[in-house]
Coordinates of N, CA and C in Angstrom, one line a residue:
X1 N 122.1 281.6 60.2 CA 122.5 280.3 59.7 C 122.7 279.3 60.9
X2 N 123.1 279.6 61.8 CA 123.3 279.2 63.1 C 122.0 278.1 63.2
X3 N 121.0 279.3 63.6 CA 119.9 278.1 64.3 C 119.5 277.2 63.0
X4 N 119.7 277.6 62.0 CA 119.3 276.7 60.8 C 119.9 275.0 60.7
X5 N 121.0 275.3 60.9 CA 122.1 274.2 60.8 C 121.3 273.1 62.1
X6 N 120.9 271.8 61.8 CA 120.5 271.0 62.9 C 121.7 269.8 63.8
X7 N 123.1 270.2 63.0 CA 124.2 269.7 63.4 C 124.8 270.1 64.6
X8 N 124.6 271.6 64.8 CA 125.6 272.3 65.3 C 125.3 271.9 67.2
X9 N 124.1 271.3 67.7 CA 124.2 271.1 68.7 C 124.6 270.0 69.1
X10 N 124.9 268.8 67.9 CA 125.6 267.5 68.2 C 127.0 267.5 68.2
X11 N 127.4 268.7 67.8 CA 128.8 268.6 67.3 C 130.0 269.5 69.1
X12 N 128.8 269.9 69.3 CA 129.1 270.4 71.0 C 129.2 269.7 71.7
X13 N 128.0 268.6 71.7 CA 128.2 267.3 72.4 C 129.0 266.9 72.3
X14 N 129.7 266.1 71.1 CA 130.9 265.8 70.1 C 132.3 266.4 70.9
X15 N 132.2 267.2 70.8 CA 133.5 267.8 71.5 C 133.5 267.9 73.0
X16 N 132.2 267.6 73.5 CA 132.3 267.6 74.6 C 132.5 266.0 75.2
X17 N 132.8 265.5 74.5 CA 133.3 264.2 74.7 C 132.0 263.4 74.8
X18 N 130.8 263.4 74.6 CA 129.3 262.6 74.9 C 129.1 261.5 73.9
X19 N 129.9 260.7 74.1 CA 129.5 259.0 73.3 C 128.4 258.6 72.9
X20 N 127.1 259.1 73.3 CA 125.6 259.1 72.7 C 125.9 260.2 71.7
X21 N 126.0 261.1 71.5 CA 126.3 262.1 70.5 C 127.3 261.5 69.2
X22 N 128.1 260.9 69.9 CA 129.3 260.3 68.3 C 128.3 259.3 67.9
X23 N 127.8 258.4 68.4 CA 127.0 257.6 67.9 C 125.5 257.9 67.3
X24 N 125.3 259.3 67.7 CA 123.6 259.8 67.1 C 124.3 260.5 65.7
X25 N 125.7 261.1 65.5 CA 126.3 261.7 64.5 C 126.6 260.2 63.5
X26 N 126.6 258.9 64.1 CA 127.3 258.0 62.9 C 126.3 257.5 62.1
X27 N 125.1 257.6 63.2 CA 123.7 257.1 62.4 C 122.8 258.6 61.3
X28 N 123.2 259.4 62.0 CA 122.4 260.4 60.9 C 124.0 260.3 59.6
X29 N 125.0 260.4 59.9 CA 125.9 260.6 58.7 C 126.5 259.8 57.7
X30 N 126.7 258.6 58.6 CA 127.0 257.5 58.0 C 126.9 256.5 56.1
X31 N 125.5 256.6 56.5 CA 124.6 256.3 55.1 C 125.1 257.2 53.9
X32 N 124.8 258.0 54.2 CA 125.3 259.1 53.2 C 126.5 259.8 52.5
X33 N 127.3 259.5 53.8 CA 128.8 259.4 53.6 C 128.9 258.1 52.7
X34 N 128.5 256.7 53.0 CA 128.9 256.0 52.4 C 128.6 255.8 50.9
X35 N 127.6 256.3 50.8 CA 126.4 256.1 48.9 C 127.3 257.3 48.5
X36 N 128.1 258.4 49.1 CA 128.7 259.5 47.8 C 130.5 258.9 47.6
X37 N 131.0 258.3 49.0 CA 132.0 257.8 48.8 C 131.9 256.8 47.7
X38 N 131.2 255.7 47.8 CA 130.8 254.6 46.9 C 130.5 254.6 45.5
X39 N 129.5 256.0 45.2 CA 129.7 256.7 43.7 C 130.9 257.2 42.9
X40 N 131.2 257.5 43.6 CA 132.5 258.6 43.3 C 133.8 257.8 43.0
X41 N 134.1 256.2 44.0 CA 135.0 255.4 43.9 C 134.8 254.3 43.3
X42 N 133.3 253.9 43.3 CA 133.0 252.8 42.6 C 133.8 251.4 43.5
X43 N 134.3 251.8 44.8 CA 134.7 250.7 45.6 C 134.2 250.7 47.2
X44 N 133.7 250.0 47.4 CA 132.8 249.8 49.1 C 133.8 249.8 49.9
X45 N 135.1 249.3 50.0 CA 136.1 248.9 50.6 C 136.8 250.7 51.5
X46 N 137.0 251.4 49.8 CA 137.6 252.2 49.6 C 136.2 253.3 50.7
X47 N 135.3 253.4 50.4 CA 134.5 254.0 50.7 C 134.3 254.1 52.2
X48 N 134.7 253.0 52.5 CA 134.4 253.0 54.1 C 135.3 253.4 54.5
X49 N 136.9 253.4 54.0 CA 137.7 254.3 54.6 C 137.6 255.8 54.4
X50 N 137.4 256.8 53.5 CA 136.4 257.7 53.9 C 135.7 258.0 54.9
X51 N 135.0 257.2 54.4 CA 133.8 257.2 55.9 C 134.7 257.6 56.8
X52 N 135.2 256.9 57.5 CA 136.2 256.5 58.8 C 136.6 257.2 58.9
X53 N 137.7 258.2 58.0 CA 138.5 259.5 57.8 C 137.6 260.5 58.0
X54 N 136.3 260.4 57.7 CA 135.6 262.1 57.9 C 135.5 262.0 59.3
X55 N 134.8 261.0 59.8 CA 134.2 261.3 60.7 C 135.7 261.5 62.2
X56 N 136.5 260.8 61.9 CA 138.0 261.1 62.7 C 137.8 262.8 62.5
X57 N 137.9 263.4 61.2 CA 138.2 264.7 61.1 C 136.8 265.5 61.8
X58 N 135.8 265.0 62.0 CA 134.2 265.4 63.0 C 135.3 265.6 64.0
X59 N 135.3 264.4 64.3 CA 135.7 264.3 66.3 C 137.1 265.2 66.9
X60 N 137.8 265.3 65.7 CA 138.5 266.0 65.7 C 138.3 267.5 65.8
X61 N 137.6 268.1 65.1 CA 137.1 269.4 64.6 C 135.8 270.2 65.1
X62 N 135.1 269.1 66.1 CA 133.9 269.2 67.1 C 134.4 270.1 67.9
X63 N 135.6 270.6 68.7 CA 135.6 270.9 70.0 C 135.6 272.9 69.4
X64 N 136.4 273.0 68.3 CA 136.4 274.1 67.7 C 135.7 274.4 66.3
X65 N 134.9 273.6 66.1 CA 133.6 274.0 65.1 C 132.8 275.4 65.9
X66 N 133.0 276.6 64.5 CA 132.4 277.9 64.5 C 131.1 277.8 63.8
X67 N 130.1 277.9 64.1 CA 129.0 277.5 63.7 C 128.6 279.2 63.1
X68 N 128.2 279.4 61.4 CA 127.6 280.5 60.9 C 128.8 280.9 60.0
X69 N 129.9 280.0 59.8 CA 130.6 279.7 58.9 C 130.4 278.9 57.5
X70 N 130.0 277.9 57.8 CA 129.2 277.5 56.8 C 128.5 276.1 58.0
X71 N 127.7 275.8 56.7 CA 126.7 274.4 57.5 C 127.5 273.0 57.4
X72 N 127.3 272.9 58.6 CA 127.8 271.1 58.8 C 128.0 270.4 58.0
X73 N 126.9 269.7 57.2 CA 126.7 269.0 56.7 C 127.1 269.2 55.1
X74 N 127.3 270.7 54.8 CA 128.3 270.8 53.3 C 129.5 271.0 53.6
X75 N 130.4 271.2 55.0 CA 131.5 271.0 55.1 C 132.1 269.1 55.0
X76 N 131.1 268.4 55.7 CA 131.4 267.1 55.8 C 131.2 266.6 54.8
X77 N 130.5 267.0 53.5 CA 130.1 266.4 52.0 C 131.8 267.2 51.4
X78 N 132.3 268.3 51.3 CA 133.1 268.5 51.3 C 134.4 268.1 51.7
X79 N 134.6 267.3 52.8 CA 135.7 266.7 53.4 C 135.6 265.4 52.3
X80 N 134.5 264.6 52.2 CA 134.4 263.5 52.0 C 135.0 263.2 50.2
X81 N 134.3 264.5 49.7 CA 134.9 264.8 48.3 C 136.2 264.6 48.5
X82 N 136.9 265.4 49.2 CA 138.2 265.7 49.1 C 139.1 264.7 49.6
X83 N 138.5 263.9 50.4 CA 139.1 262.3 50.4 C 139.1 261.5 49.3
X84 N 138.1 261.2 48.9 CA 137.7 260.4 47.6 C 138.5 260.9 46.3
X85 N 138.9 262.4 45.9 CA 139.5 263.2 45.0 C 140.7 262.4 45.0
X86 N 141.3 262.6 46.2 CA 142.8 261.9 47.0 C 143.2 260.9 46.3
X87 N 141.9 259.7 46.9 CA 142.3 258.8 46.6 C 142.2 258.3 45.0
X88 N 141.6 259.4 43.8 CA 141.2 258.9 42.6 C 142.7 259.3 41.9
X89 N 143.3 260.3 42.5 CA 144.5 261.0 42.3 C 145.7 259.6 42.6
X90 N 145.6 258.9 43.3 CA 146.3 257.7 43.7 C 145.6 256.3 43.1
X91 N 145.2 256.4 42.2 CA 145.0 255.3 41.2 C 144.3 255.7 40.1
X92 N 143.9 254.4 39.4 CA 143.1 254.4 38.1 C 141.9 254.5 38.5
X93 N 141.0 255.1 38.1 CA 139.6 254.8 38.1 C 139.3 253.4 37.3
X94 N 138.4 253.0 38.5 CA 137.8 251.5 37.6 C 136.1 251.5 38.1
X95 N 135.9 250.6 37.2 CA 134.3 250.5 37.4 C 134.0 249.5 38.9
X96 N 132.6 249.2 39.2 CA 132.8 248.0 40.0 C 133.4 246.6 39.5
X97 N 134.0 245.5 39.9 CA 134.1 244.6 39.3 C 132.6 243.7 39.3
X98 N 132.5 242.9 38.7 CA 131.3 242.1 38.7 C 130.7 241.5 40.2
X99 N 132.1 241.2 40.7 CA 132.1 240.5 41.9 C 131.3 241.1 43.3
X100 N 132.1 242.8 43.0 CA 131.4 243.9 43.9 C 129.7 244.5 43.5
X101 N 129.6 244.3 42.3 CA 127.8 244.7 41.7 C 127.7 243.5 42.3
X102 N 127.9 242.3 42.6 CA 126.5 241.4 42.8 C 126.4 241.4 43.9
X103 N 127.7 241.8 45.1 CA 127.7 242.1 46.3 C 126.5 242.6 46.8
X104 N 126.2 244.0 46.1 CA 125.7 245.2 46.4 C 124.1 244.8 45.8
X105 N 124.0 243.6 45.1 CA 122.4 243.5 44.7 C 121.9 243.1 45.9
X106 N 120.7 243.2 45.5 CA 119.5 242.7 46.3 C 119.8 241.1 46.8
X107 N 119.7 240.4 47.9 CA 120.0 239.1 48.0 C 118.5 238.5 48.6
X108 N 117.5 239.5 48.5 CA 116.4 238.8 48.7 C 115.4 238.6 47.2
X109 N 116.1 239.2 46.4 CA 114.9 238.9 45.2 C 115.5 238.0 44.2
X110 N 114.8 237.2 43.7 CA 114.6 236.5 42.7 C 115.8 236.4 42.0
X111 N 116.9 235.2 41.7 CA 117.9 235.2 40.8 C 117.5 236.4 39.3
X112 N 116.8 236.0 38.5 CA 116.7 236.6 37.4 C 116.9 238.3 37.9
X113 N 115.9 239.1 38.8 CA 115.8 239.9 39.2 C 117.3 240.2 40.0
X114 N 118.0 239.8 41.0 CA 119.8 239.5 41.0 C 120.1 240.2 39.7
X115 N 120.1 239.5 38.3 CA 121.2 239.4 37.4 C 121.1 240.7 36.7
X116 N 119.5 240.9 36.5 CA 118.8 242.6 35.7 C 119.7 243.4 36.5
X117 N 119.1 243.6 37.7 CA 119.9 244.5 38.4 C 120.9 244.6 39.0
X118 N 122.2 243.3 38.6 CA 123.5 243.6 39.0 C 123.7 244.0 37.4
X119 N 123.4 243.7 36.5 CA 124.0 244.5 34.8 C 123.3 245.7 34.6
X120 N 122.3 246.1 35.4 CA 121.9 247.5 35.0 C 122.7 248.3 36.1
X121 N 123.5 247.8 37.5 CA 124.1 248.2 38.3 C 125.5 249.0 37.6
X122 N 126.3 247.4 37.4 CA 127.4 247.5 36.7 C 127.3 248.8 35.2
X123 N 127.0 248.5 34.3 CA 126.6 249.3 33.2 C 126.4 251.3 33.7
X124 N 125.9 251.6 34.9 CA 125.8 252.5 35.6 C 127.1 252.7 36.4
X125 N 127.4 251.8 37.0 CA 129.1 252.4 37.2 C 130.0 253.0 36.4
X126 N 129.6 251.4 35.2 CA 131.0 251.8 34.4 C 130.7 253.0 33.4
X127 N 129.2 253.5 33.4 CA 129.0 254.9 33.1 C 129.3 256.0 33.7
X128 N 129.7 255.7 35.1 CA 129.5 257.0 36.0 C 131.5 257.2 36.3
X129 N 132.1 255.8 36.0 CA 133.4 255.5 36.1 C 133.9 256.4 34.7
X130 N 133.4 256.6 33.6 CA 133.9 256.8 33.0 C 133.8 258.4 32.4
X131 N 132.8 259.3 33.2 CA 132.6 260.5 33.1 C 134.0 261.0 33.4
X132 N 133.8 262.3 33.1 CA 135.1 263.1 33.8 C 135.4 263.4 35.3
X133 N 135.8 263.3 36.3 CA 135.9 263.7 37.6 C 134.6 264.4 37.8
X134 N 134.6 266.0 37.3 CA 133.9 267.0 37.9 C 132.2 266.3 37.5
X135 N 131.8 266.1 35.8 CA 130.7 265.5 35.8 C 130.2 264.4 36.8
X136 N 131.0 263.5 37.2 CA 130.5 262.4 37.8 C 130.0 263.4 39.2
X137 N 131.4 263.6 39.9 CA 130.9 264.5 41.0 C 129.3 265.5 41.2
X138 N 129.1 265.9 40.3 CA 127.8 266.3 40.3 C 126.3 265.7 40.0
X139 N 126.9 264.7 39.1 CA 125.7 263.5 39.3 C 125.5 263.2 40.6
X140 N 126.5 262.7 40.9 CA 126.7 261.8 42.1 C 125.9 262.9 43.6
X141 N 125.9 263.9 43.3 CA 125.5 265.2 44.6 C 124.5 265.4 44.5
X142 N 123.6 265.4 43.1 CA 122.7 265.7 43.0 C 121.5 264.9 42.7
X143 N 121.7 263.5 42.4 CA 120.8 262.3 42.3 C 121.1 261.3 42.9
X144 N 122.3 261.1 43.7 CA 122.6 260.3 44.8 C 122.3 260.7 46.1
X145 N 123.1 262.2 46.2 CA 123.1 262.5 47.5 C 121.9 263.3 47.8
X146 N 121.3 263.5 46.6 CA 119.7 264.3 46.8 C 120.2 265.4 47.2
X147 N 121.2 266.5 46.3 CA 121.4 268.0 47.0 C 120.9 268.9 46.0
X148 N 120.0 270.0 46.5 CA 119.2 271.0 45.2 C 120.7 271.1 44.5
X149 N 120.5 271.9 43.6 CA 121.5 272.7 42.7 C 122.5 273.5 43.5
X150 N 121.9 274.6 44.5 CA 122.8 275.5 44.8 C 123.9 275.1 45.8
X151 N 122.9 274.0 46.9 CA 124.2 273.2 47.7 C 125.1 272.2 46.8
X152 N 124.8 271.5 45.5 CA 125.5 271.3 45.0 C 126.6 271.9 44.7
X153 N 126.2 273.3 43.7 CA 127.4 273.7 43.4 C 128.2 274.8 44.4
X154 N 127.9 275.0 45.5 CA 128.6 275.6 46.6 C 129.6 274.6 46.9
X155 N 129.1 273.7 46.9 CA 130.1 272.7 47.2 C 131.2 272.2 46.7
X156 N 130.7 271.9 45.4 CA 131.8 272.5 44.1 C 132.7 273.3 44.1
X157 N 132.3 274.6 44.5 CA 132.8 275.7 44.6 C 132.6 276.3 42.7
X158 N 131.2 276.1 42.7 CA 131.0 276.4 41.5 C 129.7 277.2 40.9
X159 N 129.5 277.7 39.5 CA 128.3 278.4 40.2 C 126.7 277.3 39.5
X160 N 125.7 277.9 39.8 CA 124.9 277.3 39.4 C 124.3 276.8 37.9
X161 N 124.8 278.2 37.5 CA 124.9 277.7 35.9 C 125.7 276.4 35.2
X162 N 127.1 276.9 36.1 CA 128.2 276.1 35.6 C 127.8 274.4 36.2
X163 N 127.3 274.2 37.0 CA 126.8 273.2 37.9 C 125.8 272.7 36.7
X164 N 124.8 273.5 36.1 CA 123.7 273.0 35.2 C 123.9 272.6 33.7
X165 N 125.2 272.9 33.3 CA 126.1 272.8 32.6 C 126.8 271.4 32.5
X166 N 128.0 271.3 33.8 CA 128.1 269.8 34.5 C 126.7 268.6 34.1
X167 N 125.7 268.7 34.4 CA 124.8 268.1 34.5 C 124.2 267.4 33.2
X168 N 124.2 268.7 32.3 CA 123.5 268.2 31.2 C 125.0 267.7 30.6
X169 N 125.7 268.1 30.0 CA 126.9 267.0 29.5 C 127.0 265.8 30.1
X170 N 126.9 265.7 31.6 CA 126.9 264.3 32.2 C 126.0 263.3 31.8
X171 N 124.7 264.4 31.6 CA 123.4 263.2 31.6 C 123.6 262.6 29.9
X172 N 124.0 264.0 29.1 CA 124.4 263.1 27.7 C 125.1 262.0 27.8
X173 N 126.4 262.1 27.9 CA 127.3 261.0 27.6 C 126.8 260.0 28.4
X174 N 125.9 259.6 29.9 CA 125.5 258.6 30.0 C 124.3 258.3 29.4
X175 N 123.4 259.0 28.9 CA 122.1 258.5 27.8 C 123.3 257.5 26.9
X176 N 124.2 258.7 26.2 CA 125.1 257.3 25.3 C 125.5 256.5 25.4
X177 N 126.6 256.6 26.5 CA 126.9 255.3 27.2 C 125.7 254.1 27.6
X178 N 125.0 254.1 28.0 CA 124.5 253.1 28.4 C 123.3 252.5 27.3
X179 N 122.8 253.2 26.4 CA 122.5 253.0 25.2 C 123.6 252.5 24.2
X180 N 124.8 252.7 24.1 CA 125.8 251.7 23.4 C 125.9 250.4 24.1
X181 N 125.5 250.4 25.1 CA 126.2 249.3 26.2 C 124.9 248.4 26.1
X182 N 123.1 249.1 26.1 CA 122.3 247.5 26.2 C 122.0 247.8 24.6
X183 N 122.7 248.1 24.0 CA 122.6 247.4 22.2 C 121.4 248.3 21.8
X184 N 121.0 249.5 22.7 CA 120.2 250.1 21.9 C 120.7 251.2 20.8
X185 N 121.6 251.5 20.9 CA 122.3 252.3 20.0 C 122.2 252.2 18.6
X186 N 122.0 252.3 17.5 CA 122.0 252.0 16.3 C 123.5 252.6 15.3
X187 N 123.6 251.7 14.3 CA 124.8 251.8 13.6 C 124.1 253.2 12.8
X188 N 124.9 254.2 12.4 CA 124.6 255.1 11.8 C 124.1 256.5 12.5
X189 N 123.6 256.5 13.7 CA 122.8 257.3 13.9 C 123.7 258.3 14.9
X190 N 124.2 259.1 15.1 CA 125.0 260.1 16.0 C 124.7 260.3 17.2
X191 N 125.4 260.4 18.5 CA 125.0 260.1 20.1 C 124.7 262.1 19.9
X192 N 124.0 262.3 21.0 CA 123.9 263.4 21.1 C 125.1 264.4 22.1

């Protein structure tokens, strides 16, 4: 697992105090840290403190990282969970506000194109806000963060089935939700 892992020689640098290395670690991690923080919280603000908190706990954790324990990169999706869990534990979940979707749209396309895609934005939060903890979390790893199934649910600490499980209940209730939400829904007919 060792040589597998493409972390484990940055994270030596890392500890070895090499300032090119913290900075080659913020650009491969960063992004990605930020899009699962950001799902999960539904707040940018919030998200970047995460961020900030993992990678403290990298530079921290660099000098005595045992490499063939597990892989880098699902301990640090794992830290990042466990911040964000934290913080959902210390408030309400809320969706994005409107203010924050238009933030996050496009500011190069076309007003009309803006508006589609801050309401198909928003409508997608407030579907993903309103899953249960563990469903959203597995959306969020596995179509956000692009992780197969099994790194998913390792991460989890869950099994694959139970992960596939997660998934399809999640993908239900947001087919519904968001078909209640753009009026496609019809009176009479039962959500699946």
């Amino acid at each position: 697992m060792k040589d597998s892992d493409p972390d484990v020689e940055l994270l030596v640098r890392i500890g070895n105090n090499d300032p090119a290395a913290v900075n080659e670690m913020v650009t491969r991690k960063l992004p990605r840290l930020l899009a699962l923080a950001s799902r999960i919280l539904g707040d940018a603000d919030e998200a970047k403190d995460v961020a900030q908190e993992s990678f403290l706990r990298i530079w921290r954790q660099a000098a005595s990282w045992r490499s063939g324990e597990a892989r880098f990169d699902t301990w640090l999706h794992r830290v990042a969970l466990n911040l964000c869990h934290d913080r959902l534990r210390r408030r309400k979940q809320r969706p994005l506000s409107e203010e924050e979707v238009l933030e996050l749209a496009d500011s190069a396309a076309p007003l009309d194109e803006q508006l589609e895609s801050a309401d198909r934005s928003a409508r997608m939060a407030a579907a993903l806000a309103a899953l249960p903890e563990r469903q959203r979390e597995a959306i969020v790893l596995q179509y956000y963060q692009e992780l197969s199934n099994i790194d998913a649910a390792a991460l989890m600490n869950i099994s694959v089935e139970a992960l596939e499980s997660l998934l399809s209940r999640a993908r239900r209730q947001l087919r519904s939700q968001l078909a209640d939400t753009s009026g496609l829904a019809r009176p009479g007919r039962g959500t699946s």
